[in-house]
């Protein structure tokens, strides 16, 4: 009917409008950061260093893309970096014992899916708040990874090709494209947005909110498993304590990319740009010889500022509408 509200389940996100509103300024910030480090940090534009930035974007970006799916439902997955470490540890042990590549890679992805299913069951079946459930599994998964593996290196010949040059970045683009299409071109994607924006309407339409939310945790873990393959190939090694703290980078990429932490709004394109900002900032500070502890401070400030704006802007808009 004219003047009626759009169906919250059938409404498809409009990535081009979002790009103009939020992602375009973030792209500008990323380019400004890159230009500043290119001018002020000799060696930043070295092809080897640029490839390293591409690999870092791939790892942070894959974790962030998976996390975005969860956050869109109003949840959170703090265990993503621990899933990466544990699934990589399983893969590394199998490679060390068999010398094979294909089967261990499949085992890595299967382990990640199993760990994501564990998170999903905790949240949707047992009713554990997402932040509590995934904070617990962050520690449990990481502990198990460190018990299983200290260091396995080198990995089988040929495996490192998956992380050579720009191969890692290409793998990230494939994950990003698949997630973006799933969100905007499939019913499941619309259900994910509705679960975070209007779960009641989704439930009344006959769609299982729990199943929709649960699959986002499995998808997040699969993205972490893909990141585990790429990261291990890049390093040509596996460690139980690899990439500690990268869950914070993933959260920062998601928040900076414009995904509302309360769910229902955002997308993976912004997260990809946020991952670019994170990777350029981390690498640039190291190349410039600056104190890398500033990196964590900048991330924290960015999350606080962006999160605050996400809360403040709707309130100001509501007040303005109420006043006039």
Short mmCIF file of C-alpha atoms in Angstrom, two decimals:
data_model
loop_
_atom_site.label_atom_id
_atom_site.label_comp_id
_atom_site.label_asym_id
_atom_site.label_seq_id
_atom_site.Cartn_x
_atom_site.Cartn_y
_atom_site.Cartn_z
CA UNK A 1 0.00 0.00 0.00
CA UNK A 2 1.22 3.54 -0.64
CA UNK A 3 2.73 5.07 2.43
CA UNK A 4 3.08 1.72 4.21
CA UNK A 5 6.40 0.64 5.70
CA UNK A 6 8.54 -1.67 3.58
CA UNK A 7 8.58 -5.35 4.50
CA UNK A 8 11.61 -5.73 6.81
CA UNK A 9 12.23 -9.21 5.46
CA UNK A 10 11.95 -8.48 1.76
CA UNK A 11 13.77 -5.17 1.79
CA UNK A 12 17.13 -5.66 0.11
CA UNK A 13 20.10 -3.54 1.33
CA UNK A 14 21.32 -0.97 -1.13
CA UNK A 15 25.12 -1.23 -1.18
CA UNK A 16 25.62 1.68 -3.58
CA UNK A 17 23.71 4.07 -1.31
CA UNK A 18 25.67 2.75 1.68
CA UNK A 19 28.91 3.24 -0.24
CA UNK A 20 28.14 6.91 -0.74
CA UNK A 21 27.08 7.41 2.87
CA UNK A 22 29.75 5.56 4.82
CA UNK A 23 32.20 3.53 2.77
CA UNK A 24 33.33 6.36 0.48
CA UNK A 25 34.64 8.51 3.38
CA UNK A 26 36.31 5.41 4.85
CA UNK A 27 37.98 4.75 1.50
CA UNK A 28 39.26 8.33 1.64
CA UNK A 29 40.71 7.75 5.12
CA UNK A 30 42.44 4.58 3.91
CA UNK A 31 43.98 6.37 0.93
CA UNK A 32 45.11 9.28 3.10
CA UNK A 33 46.78 6.88 5.55
CA UNK A 34 48.52 5.09 2.69
CA UNK A 35 49.71 8.40 1.22
CA UNK A 36 50.98 9.63 4.59
CA UNK A 37 53.00 6.48 5.23
CA UNK A 38 54.25 6.41 1.62
CA UNK A 39 55.66 9.91 2.09
CA UNK A 40 56.88 9.57 5.67
CA UNK A 41 58.00 5.95 5.95
CA UNK A 42 60.74 4.83 3.53
CA UNK A 43 60.12 1.28 2.42
CA UNK A 44 56.34 1.45 2.79
CA UNK A 45 55.83 1.30 -0.99
CA UNK A 46 58.33 -1.52 -1.45
CA UNK A 47 56.57 -4.28 -3.46
CA UNK A 48 57.39 -6.85 -0.78
CA UNK A 49 55.88 -4.63 1.91
CA UNK A 50 52.79 -3.92 -0.18
CA UNK A 51 52.29 -7.66 -0.62
CA UNK A 52 52.61 -8.04 3.16
CA UNK A 53 49.88 -5.41 3.62
CA UNK A 54 47.71 -7.32 1.17
CA UNK A 55 48.18 -10.51 3.20
CA UNK A 56 47.34 -8.70 6.44
CA UNK A 57 44.20 -7.24 4.85
CA UNK A 58 43.27 -10.79 3.81
CA UNK A 59 43.52 -12.20 7.34
CA UNK A 60 41.81 -9.28 9.10
CA UNK A 61 39.29 -9.01 6.27
CA UNK A 62 38.26 -12.67 6.31
CA UNK A 63 37.79 -12.57 10.08
CA UNK A 64 35.89 -9.30 9.73
CA UNK A 65 33.61 -10.52 6.93
CA UNK A 66 32.54 -13.50 9.01
CA UNK A 67 32.10 -11.32 12.09
CA UNK A 68 29.95 -8.88 10.08
CA UNK A 69 27.40 -11.63 9.41
CA UNK A 70 27.09 -12.25 13.16
CA UNK A 71 26.95 -8.56 14.11
CA UNK A 72 24.19 -7.92 11.56
CA UNK A 73 21.98 -10.21 13.67
CA UNK A 74 22.82 -8.24 16.81
CA UNK A 75 25.37 -10.81 18.03
CA UNK A 76 29.14 -10.89 18.41
CA UNK A 77 31.85 -13.51 17.83
CA UNK A 78 34.95 -12.84 19.91
CA UNK A 79 36.35 -16.32 19.25
CA UNK A 80 37.15 -15.82 15.55
CA UNK A 81 40.94 -15.52 15.97
CA UNK A 82 40.96 -18.53 18.31
CA UNK A 83 38.99 -20.52 15.73
CA UNK A 84 41.70 -19.55 13.23
CA UNK A 85 44.43 -20.82 15.56
CA UNK A 86 42.73 -24.11 16.47
CA UNK A 87 41.66 -25.02 12.94
CA UNK A 88 45.17 -24.15 11.69
CA UNK A 89 46.65 -26.38 14.41
CA UNK A 90 44.55 -29.35 13.24
CA UNK A 91 45.66 -28.68 9.67
CA UNK A 92 49.31 -28.32 10.67
CA UNK A 93 49.36 -31.60 12.62
CA UNK A 94 47.81 -33.48 9.69
CA UNK A 95 50.27 -31.94 7.24
CA UNK A 96 53.18 -32.80 9.52
CA UNK A 97 52.07 -36.44 9.83
CA UNK A 98 50.92 -37.11 6.27
CA UNK A 99 52.71 -34.60 4.06
CA UNK A 100 49.41 -34.06 2.24
CA UNK A 101 47.77 -30.71 1.49
CA UNK A 102 44.18 -31.17 0.28
CA UNK A 103 42.90 -33.36 3.12
CA UNK A 104 44.40 -31.19 5.90
CA UNK A 105 42.91 -28.06 4.31
CA UNK A 106 39.48 -29.72 4.25
CA UNK A 107 40.02 -30.78 7.88
CA UNK A 108 40.84 -27.16 8.74
CA UNK A 109 37.57 -25.93 7.26
CA UNK A 110 35.63 -28.80 8.82
CA UNK A 111 37.12 -28.06 12.24
CA UNK A 112 36.22 -24.40 11.87
CA UNK A 113 32.63 -25.30 10.96
CA UNK A 114 32.42 -27.59 14.00
CA UNK A 115 33.73 -24.84 16.30
CA UNK A 116 31.24 -22.39 14.81
CA UNK A 117 28.46 -24.89 15.39
CA UNK A 118 29.50 -25.02 19.04
CA UNK A 119 29.16 -21.24 19.28
CA UNK A 120 25.80 -21.39 17.53
CA UNK A 121 24.43 -24.00 19.92
CA UNK A 122 25.59 -22.04 22.96
CA UNK A 123 23.83 -18.90 21.71
CA UNK A 124 20.67 -20.26 20.07
CA UNK A 125 19.96 -23.48 22.00
CA UNK A 126 21.34 -22.78 25.45
CA UNK A 127 20.50 -19.07 25.44
CA UNK A 128 23.98 -17.93 26.49
CA UNK A 129 24.51 -14.24 25.59
CA UNK A 130 26.78 -14.06 22.52
CA UNK A 131 29.46 -11.98 24.23
CA UNK A 132 29.65 -14.48 27.12
CA UNK A 133 29.55 -17.58 24.91
CA UNK A 134 32.23 -16.44 22.47
CA UNK A 135 34.44 -14.91 25.17
CA UNK A 136 34.43 -18.35 26.82
CA UNK A 137 35.20 -20.18 23.58
CA UNK A 138 37.90 -17.61 22.77
CA UNK A 139 39.83 -18.90 25.77
CA UNK A 140 38.88 -22.57 25.36
CA UNK A 141 39.73 -22.77 21.65
CA UNK A 142 42.99 -20.85 22.09
CA UNK A 143 44.06 -23.04 25.01
CA UNK A 144 43.42 -26.19 23.00
CA UNK A 145 45.38 -24.83 20.04
CA UNK A 146 48.37 -24.02 22.25
CA UNK A 147 48.23 -27.50 23.82
CA UNK A 148 48.16 -29.17 20.40
CA UNK A 149 50.88 -27.19 18.63
CA UNK A 150 53.87 -25.09 19.61
CA UNK A 151 55.39 -24.67 16.15
CA UNK A 152 55.17 -26.68 12.96
CA UNK A 153 57.46 -25.46 10.19
CA UNK A 154 57.99 -25.79 7.31
CA UNK A 155 54.73 -27.02 5.87
CA UNK A 156 54.57 -29.32 2.80
CA UNK A 157 56.17 -27.99 -0.40
CA UNK A 158 53.63 -26.27 -2.60
CA UNK A 159 51.33 -25.19 0.21
CA UNK A 160 53.11 -21.85 0.63
CA UNK A 161 51.98 -20.89 -2.90
CA UNK A 162 48.54 -20.20 -1.42
CA UNK A 163 50.09 -17.30 0.47
CA UNK A 164 52.64 -16.11 -2.08
CA UNK A 165 52.45 -12.63 -3.58
CA UNK A 166 48.88 -11.43 -3.90
CA UNK A 167 47.30 -14.91 -3.73
CA UNK A 168 46.09 -14.29 -0.17
CA UNK A 169 44.41 -11.04 -1.21
CA UNK A 170 42.72 -12.77 -4.15
CA UNK A 171 41.40 -15.43 -1.74
CA UNK A 172 40.03 -12.66 0.46
CA UNK A 173 38.26 -11.06 -2.51
CA UNK A 174 36.62 -14.42 -3.25
CA UNK A 175 35.35 -14.71 0.35
CA UNK A 176 34.21 -11.08 0.29
CA UNK A 177 32.33 -11.52 -2.98
CA UNK A 178 30.59 -14.68 -1.78
CA UNK A 179 29.48 -13.01 1.46
CA UNK A 180 28.29 -9.85 -0.29
CA UNK A 181 26.22 -11.82 -2.79
CA UNK A 182 24.77 -13.99 -0.03
CA UNK A 183 23.65 -10.90 1.87
CA UNK A 184 22.05 -9.00 -1.00
CA UNK A 185 20.94 -11.77 -3.38
CA UNK A 186 19.58 -14.56 -1.19
CA UNK A 187 16.60 -14.93 1.16
CA UNK A 188 19.03 -15.95 3.91
CA UNK A 189 20.80 -12.61 3.57
CA UNK A 190 17.53 -10.73 3.97
CA UNK A 191 16.73 -12.87 7.00
CA UNK A 192 20.10 -11.96 8.54
CA UNK A 193 19.29 -8.25 8.28
CA UNK A 194 15.79 -8.83 9.60
CA UNK A 195 17.10 -10.86 12.57
CA UNK A 196 19.04 -7.80 13.69
CA UNK A 197 16.57 -5.14 12.60
CA UNK A 198 13.17 -6.69 13.30
CA UNK A 199 13.37 -10.21 14.72
CA UNK A 200 9.69 -10.18 15.67
CA UNK A 201 8.62 -9.63 12.06
CA UNK A 202 10.98 -12.35 10.93
CA UNK A 203 9.52 -14.78 13.47
CA UNK A 204 5.94 -13.91 12.53
CA UNK A 205 6.75 -14.58 8.89
CA UNK A 206 7.49 -18.19 9.80
CA UNK A 207 11.29 -18.00 9.54
CA UNK A 208 13.32 -19.50 12.37
CA UNK A 209 15.33 -16.68 13.95
CA UNK A 210 17.46 -19.17 15.87
CA UNK A 211 18.43 -21.06 12.70
CA UNK A 212 19.21 -17.84 10.86
CA UNK A 213 21.39 -16.57 13.71
CA UNK A 214 23.04 -19.96 14.20
CA UNK A 215 24.20 -20.17 10.61
CA UNK A 216 25.94 -16.80 10.93
CA UNK A 217 28.21 -18.27 13.63
CA UNK A 218 29.01 -21.23 11.39
CA UNK A 219 29.73 -18.84 8.49
CA UNK A 220 31.94 -16.69 10.73
CA UNK A 221 33.94 -19.76 11.75
CA UNK A 222 34.29 -20.89 8.13
CA UNK A 223 35.70 -17.45 7.25
CA UNK A 224 38.17 -17.88 10.13
CA UNK A 225 39.06 -21.32 8.77
CA UNK A 226 39.74 -19.81 5.34
CA UNK A 227 41.89 -17.17 7.06
CA UNK A 228 43.75 -20.00 8.84
CA UNK A 229 44.65 -21.59 5.49
CA UNK A 230 45.85 -18.30 4.02
CA UNK A 231 47.74 -17.24 7.17
CA UNK A 232 49.49 -20.60 7.50
CA UNK A 233 50.48 -20.57 3.84
CA UNK A 234 51.79 -17.01 4.20
CA UNK A 235 53.93 -17.87 7.23
CA UNK A 236 54.75 -21.41 5.98
CA UNK A 237 54.17 -22.45 9.58
CA UNK A 238 51.51 -23.07 12.19
CA UNK A 239 51.60 -21.94 15.82
CA UNK A 240 49.01 -22.52 18.51
CA UNK A 241 49.25 -18.87 19.50
CA UNK A 242 49.15 -17.39 16.02
CA UNK A 243 47.43 -14.04 15.50
CA UNK A 244 46.52 -13.33 19.15
CA UNK A 245 44.33 -10.27 19.56
CA UNK A 246 43.21 -10.22 15.93
CA UNK A 247 39.61 -10.50 17.10
CA UNK A 248 39.98 -6.85 18.17
CA UNK A 249 41.17 -5.94 14.68
CA UNK A 250 38.16 -7.74 13.20
CA UNK A 251 35.76 -5.93 15.53
CA UNK A 252 37.39 -2.61 14.64
CA UNK A 253 37.08 -3.36 10.91
CA UNK A 254 33.39 -4.17 11.31
CA UNK A 255 32.60 -1.09 13.41
CA UNK A 256 34.66 1.29 11.27
CA UNK A 257 32.99 -0.19 8.19
CA UNK A 258 29.60 1.05 9.36
CA UNK A 259 27.93 -2.11 10.62
CA UNK A 260 25.76 -1.19 13.60
CA UNK A 261 26.80 -3.18 16.66
CA UNK A 262 23.10 -3.52 17.52
CA UNK A 263 22.45 -5.28 14.20
CA UNK A 264 20.27 -4.75 11.16
CA UNK A 265 22.48 -2.27 9.32
CA UNK A 266 25.81 -2.46 7.54
CA UNK A 267 27.62 -4.75 5.14
CA UNK A 268 30.84 -6.52 4.24
CA UNK A 269 32.14 -3.90 1.79
CA UNK A 270 32.61 -1.42 4.61
CA UNK A 271 34.29 -4.14 6.66
CA UNK A 272 36.77 -4.76 3.84
CA UNK A 273 37.70 -1.07 3.84
CA UNK A 274 37.95 -1.14 7.62
CA UNK A 275 40.34 -4.09 7.33
CA UNK A 276 42.39 -2.04 4.88
CA UNK A 277 42.64 0.81 7.37
CA UNK A 278 43.70 -1.61 10.13
CA UNK A 279 46.35 -3.33 8.01
CA UNK A 280 47.82 -0.09 6.62
CA UNK A 281 47.93 1.47 10.08
CA UNK A 282 49.63 -1.58 11.67
CA UNK A 283 52.20 -1.93 8.88
CA UNK A 284 52.83 1.80 8.54
CA UNK A 285 53.60 2.26 12.22
CA UNK A 286 56.10 -0.61 12.12
CA UNK A 287 57.80 0.59 8.93
CA UNK A 288 57.97 4.15 10.27
CA UNK A 289 59.62 2.88 13.46
CA UNK A 290 56.87 4.29 15.66
CA UNK A 291 55.64 2.77 18.90
CA UNK A 292 53.26 -0.02 17.86
CA UNK A 293 51.41 0.31 21.17
CA UNK A 294 49.77 3.36 19.59
CA UNK A 295 48.04 0.94 17.24
CA UNK A 296 45.92 -0.54 20.03
CA UNK A 297 45.16 2.93 21.39
CA UNK A 298 44.07 4.17 17.97
CA UNK A 299 41.86 1.08 17.45
CA UNK A 300 40.21 1.59 20.83
CA UNK A 301 39.59 5.28 20.17
CA UNK A 302 38.20 4.53 16.69
CA UNK A 303 35.80 1.90 18.05
CA UNK A 304 34.65 4.25 20.82
CA UNK A 305 34.17 7.19 18.44
CA UNK A 306 32.39 5.19 15.74
CA UNK A 307 30.21 3.33 18.23
CA UNK A 308 29.32 6.58 19.94
CA UNK A 309 28.31 8.17 16.66
CA UNK A 310 26.14 5.15 15.81
CA UNK A 311 24.25 5.72 19.04
CA UNK A 312 24.20 9.51 19.02
CA UNK A 313 23.15 10.15 15.42
CA UNK A 314 19.85 8.17 15.57
CA UNK A 315 18.99 9.88 18.86
CA UNK A 316 19.62 13.33 17.41
CA UNK A 317 17.59 12.42 14.34
CA UNK A 318 14.71 11.18 16.50
CA UNK A 319 14.76 14.38 18.57
CA UNK A 320 14.75 16.51 15.44
CA UNK A 321 11.80 14.60 14.02
CA UNK A 322 9.91 14.86 17.32
CA UNK A 323 10.55 18.60 17.50
CA UNK A 324 9.45 19.40 14.04
#
